[in-house]
Amino acid sequence: MDQTKRKEENNMIKILLACSSGMSTSLLVQKMEAEAKERGIDAEIWAVAQDKAPEDMKKADVLLIGPQMRFMKKKFSVTADEVGIPLDVIDPVAYGRVDGKAVLDKALELTGKN
């Protein structure tokens, strides 16, 4: 892998959102992507259903869990610790408002890339 490609990948943040089915967060993903683009942040953001989250955590820098799944935080923490990524529950107000800026800020804060 050449240096330029490696540098680009190091600057990219990979944000995984997990919810019950993976669909209720799709609009939030779009809002977060728009906010990241506006700020010039290279981000890969995607949403999956809870059963896919453990596998996708291996490709992510951070996991944010939909507030309706806060009960899964402890279970997901085990895998997150194994792969070395932070996780948290998305603020219910930000989630309800589909506030891409607030949720992106949280992801950046958790990864130290803010």
Coordinates of C-alpha atoms in Angstrom, one line a residue:
M1 CA 0.0 0.0 0.0
D2 CA 1.5 3.4 -0.9
Q3 CA 2.0 6.2 1.5
T4 CA -0.8 8.4 0.1
K5 CA -3.4 5.7 0.4
R6 CA -2.3 4.8 3.9
K7 CA -2.5 8.5 4.9
E8 CA -6.0 8.9 3.5
E9 CA -7.2 5.8 5.4
N10 CA -5.6 7.1 8.7
N11 CA -7.5 10.4 8.3
M12 CA -10.9 8.7 7.6
I13 CA -13.2 8.1 10.5
K14 CA -15.5 5.0 10.2
I15 CA -18.7 5.4 12.2
L16 CA -21.0 2.5 12.8
L17 CA -24.6 3.0 14.0
A18 CA -26.6 0.1 15.3
C19 CA -30.3 0.0 15.7
S20 CA -33.0 -2.7 15.9
S21 CA -33.4 -3.2 12.2
G22 CA -30.7 -0.9 10.7
M23 CA -33.4 1.1 8.9
S24 CA -34.4 3.7 11.4
T25 CA -30.9 5.2 11.4
S26 CA -30.6 5.6 7.7
L27 CA -31.8 9.2 7.6
L28 CA -29.4 9.9 10.5
V29 CA -26.6 8.5 8.5
Q30 CA -27.5 10.8 5.6
K31 CA -27.5 13.8 7.9
M32 CA -24.2 12.8 9.4
E33 CA -22.6 12.3 6.0
A34 CA -23.8 15.8 4.9
E35 CA -22.4 17.4 8.0
A36 CA -19.1 15.6 7.6
K37 CA -18.9 16.7 3.9
E38 CA -19.7 20.3 4.8
R39 CA -16.8 20.2 7.4
G40 CA -14.4 18.5 5.1
I41 CA -14.3 15.4 7.3
D42 CA -13.5 12.1 5.4
A43 CA -16.0 9.8 7.0
E44 CA -17.5 6.4 6.2
I45 CA -20.8 6.1 8.1
W46 CA -23.2 3.2 8.0
A47 CA -26.0 1.6 9.9
V48 CA -26.7 -2.0 10.6
A49 CA -29.2 -4.1 12.5
Q50 CA -28.2 -5.3 16.0
D51 CA -27.3 -8.8 14.9
K52 CA -24.7 -7.5 12.3
A53 CA -23.1 -5.0 14.7
P54 CA -20.5 -7.3 16.3
E55 CA -19.1 -8.3 12.9
D56 CA -19.1 -4.7 11.6
M57 CA -17.4 -3.4 14.7
K58 CA -14.2 -4.9 13.3
K59 CA -14.3 -2.4 10.5
A60 CA -15.3 0.7 12.6
D61 CA -13.6 3.3 14.6
V62 CA -16.6 3.9 16.8
L63 CA -20.0 2.3 17.5
L64 CA -23.1 4.4 18.3
I65 CA -26.2 2.6 19.5
G66 CA -29.7 3.8 18.9
P67 CA -31.4 4.9 22.1
Q68 CA -34.1 2.2 21.7
M69 CA -31.2 -0.4 22.1
R70 CA -29.5 1.1 25.1
F71 CA -30.0 -2.3 26.8
M72 CA -27.5 -3.8 24.3
K73 CA -24.6 -1.5 25.4
K74 CA -23.1 -4.0 27.9
K75 CA -23.2 -6.8 25.4
F76 CA -21.7 -4.7 22.6
S77 CA -19.0 -3.4 25.1
V78 CA -17.4 -6.9 25.2
T79 CA -16.8 -6.9 21.4
A80 CA -15.9 -3.2 21.3
D81 CA -13.2 -3.8 23.9
E82 CA -11.9 -6.8 22.0
V83 CA -11.6 -4.8 18.7
G84 CA -10.5 -1.6 20.6
I85 CA -13.2 0.9 19.7
P86 CA -15.3 3.2 21.9
L87 CA -19.1 3.0 22.0
D88 CA -22.0 4.9 23.4
V89 CA -25.7 5.3 23.1
I90 CA -26.9 8.1 20.9
D91 CA -28.5 10.9 22.8
P92 CA -32.3 10.4 22.5
V93 CA -33.0 14.1 21.7
A94 CA -30.4 14.1 19.0
Y95 CA -31.7 10.8 17.6
G96 CA -35.3 12.0 17.7
R97 CA -34.4 15.3 15.9
V98 CA -32.2 13.4 13.4
D99 CA -29.4 15.8 14.4
G100 CA -26.5 14.7 12.3
K101 CA -24.3 17.4 13.6
A102 CA -24.7 16.4 17.3
V103 CA -24.3 12.7 16.6
L104 CA -21.2 13.3 14.4
D105 CA -19.7 15.5 17.1
K106 CA -20.2 12.6 19.6
A107 CA -18.5 10.1 17.3
L108 CA -15.5 12.5 16.8
E109 CA -15.3 13.1 20.6
L110 CA -15.3 9.4 21.3
T111 CA -12.5 8.8 18.8
G112 CA -10.5 11.8 19.7
K113 CA -10.7 13.1 16.2
N114 CA -12.6 16.3 17.0

